Amino acid sequence: MGDLFIAGTWTTGAADGRREIICPADGAHVGTVTEASDADTRAAIAAARAAFDTGSWPATPARDRGALLARVADLLERDAAEIARAESLDTGKRYVESEYDVADVVSVFRHYAAVAGSDLGRVVDTGRPGIAATVVKEPIGVCSLITPWNYPLLQASWKVAPCLAAGNAFVLKPSEITPHSTIHLVRLLEEAGLPAGVANLVLGTGAGCGGPLSADPRVDLVSFTGSLAVGRHLMAAAAPTVKRVALELGGKNPNIVFADADLAIAVDHALTAVFLHSGQVCSAGARLIVEESVAADFVDEIVRRASQIRLGGPFDESAQSGPLTSAGHLAKVEAYVAAGLAEGARLRCGGARPSGSAYEKGFYYLPTVLDQCHSGMSVVQDESFGPVLTVETFSGATPAQAEDAAVALANDTIYGLAGAVWTQTAGRGERVAARLRLGTVWVNDYHPYVPQAEWGGYKQSGIGRELGHLGLEEYQETKHVWHNLAPAPSGWFS
């Protein structure tokens, strides 16, 4: 039995490709999984197309679709420890973080279980007698769901749960280096009773098996979370068939600290904002923008505490952060820091791999702070996706001018995913939040989200929204039905 799931069957695929999965923390063998070919992906799309066009799932009452999602949530809770372990081994993240992630996945499935039938359309008052007009929501069809390596199961849940709640069929492709928790999810969908062909799973690289997911005319929607470069490629591939595209791409997220903030709390959250999961978070607060009058002491404290962060593997209970995901990604982060130093940034801490035998076989990089940065630097504009914080400062002769300066810096980027504002001045947080071109703004907080609230970005951080009500609408078509209850000749050409 293989690891591809096509038309309700676990299979090794046409080419019987294989990939070894290793743990980024120590290089240990985690498992060997099947890799799909282009032909396997096309077969998965055909299975999803048949399940949608002739199967029962799209016509299944919304309350029954919700009930299945609730069963999946129960099964996820049952297997939570096993899933968290699998995700930690694949990603290298701390086990406690994976436990939180699985709990969030359960919440996502429970949310969409509850709202599956919440939007059944509306009646339209046409102002004309004898006319019954309605606007209804229908499933969009066959969906390609492509997920990243940093939060494999969580990002899959953001797509799979609303996709199924709306009545669609899908082909899911996780990152080739972190597949195990996604495989487990698909097994739970099967156990919960999802009809054959509705859920299909292919594993492998974008180049190896991913092409048809965006280009095949039988696909109606592509939902992708990942890099800006790949998002652009998928948009271009989807354009000839004018299919819907939903993209959650990169971020270069500002964390703005005004002088009047509670600075001790702001320091604490600034560390979490950028160094959680070694900075491998799309919403990481990698740009610290701090008011000049408090910048020196604030950054000194950031540096002091960042230098004390303990690195380690998933099951090292003393560790506070883990490795980067791969040797290639580690090299990318190293090159990013080197470029920043060449541009004139000042290295305050980190900037190297940790020493010691405990780190030799893993892909570790020390928490790094680059001071004296400005928005003209590529190190400020480009996404490192690693444990690297850049520091910029702002000032103003008046409070209003300080706000203007902070907002101008924060918005000076092609991205617009998320960010935060720290202040204790009444009204300032809301004023600044309103001016930031970001999909999510936290005021005196960083990182929390709930499934009930939409997530997504402005500008080149993406198109569309996940979670919340709009996260369900991404997977729905809107249809207007006009019913003339008393048809009569129009007489137009009589």
Coordinates of N, CA and C in Angstrom, one line a residue, residues 2 6 8 13 65 92 104 108 122 133 135 143 171 212 218 285 335 380 389 411 413 426 432-433 438 440 467 479:
G2 N 0.6 2.2 -0.9 CA 1.4 3.4 -1.0 C 0.8 4.5 -0.2
I6 N -6.0 8.0 -4.3 CA -6.6 8.4 -5.5 C -7.9 7.5 -5.7
G8 N -10.3 6.9 -3.8 CA -10.6 6.0 -2.6 C -9.7 4.9 -2.4
G13 N 1.2 4.6 -7.0 CA 1.3 5.4 -8.2 C 1.9 4.7 -9.4
R65 N -22.7 17.2 5.8 CA -21.3 17.5 5.6 C -20.7 18.1 6.9
G92 N 10.8 19.5 12.5 CA 11.8 19.8 13.5 C 11.3 20.8 14.6
D104 N -5.3 23.6 17.2 CA -5.9 24.6 16.3 C -6.6 23.9 15.1
V108 N -10.4 24.4 13.8 CA -10.8 24.8 12.4 C -11.9 23.8 11.9
R122 N -30.2 33.8 -0.3 CA -31.2 34.8 0.1 C -32.3 34.9 -0.9
A133 N -37.3 35.0 -6.9 CA -35.9 35.1 -7.2 C -35.0 34.8 -6.0
V135 N -30.8 34.0 -4.6 CA -29.4 33.9 -4.8 C -28.9 32.8 -3.9
C143 N -11.1 21.3 -6.6 CA -10.1 22.2 -6.0 C -8.7 21.6 -5.8
V171 N -7.9 17.7 -4.7 CA -6.7 17.1 -4.8 C -5.7 17.9 -3.9
P212 N -0.2 19.8 -13.2 CA -1.6 19.8 -13.5 C -2.5 20.4 -12.5
R218 N -9.7 20.7 -15.9 CA -10.8 20.1 -15.0 C -10.8 20.6 -13.6
G285 N 6.9 38.7 12.8 CA 7.2 40.1 13.0 C 8.7 40.4 12.8
A335 N 22.7 33.5 3.5 CA 23.0 34.4 2.4 C 22.2 35.7 2.6
V380 N 15.6 44.4 4.4 CA 14.3 44.9 5.0 C 13.1 44.5 4.1
L389 N 15.8 39.3 12.8 CA 15.0 40.6 13.0 C 15.8 41.7 12.5
N411 N 4.3 50.6 5.7 CA 3.7 50.3 4.5 C 4.7 50.3 3.3
T413 N 6.6 48.4 1.6 CA 6.9 47.1 1.2 C 5.9 46.6 0.2
A426 N -4.6 56.3 24.2 CA -6.0 56.0 23.7 C -6.2 56.5 22.3
V432 N -3.7 54.0 13.9 CA -2.6 53.4 13.1 C -3.0 52.1 12.4
A433 N -3.8 51.3 13.1 CA -4.3 50.0 12.5 C -5.1 50.3 11.2
L438 N -2.5 46.1 5.7 CA -2.3 44.7 6.2 C -3.6 44.0 6.3
T440 N -4.1 41.6 8.6 CA -4.3 41.4 10.0 C -3.4 42.4 10.8
L467 N -10.2 31.1 6.4 CA -10.9 31.2 7.6 C -12.0 32.1 7.6
K479 N -25.0 31.8 -7.4 CA -25.9 31.7 -8.6 C -27.2 32.5 -8.3

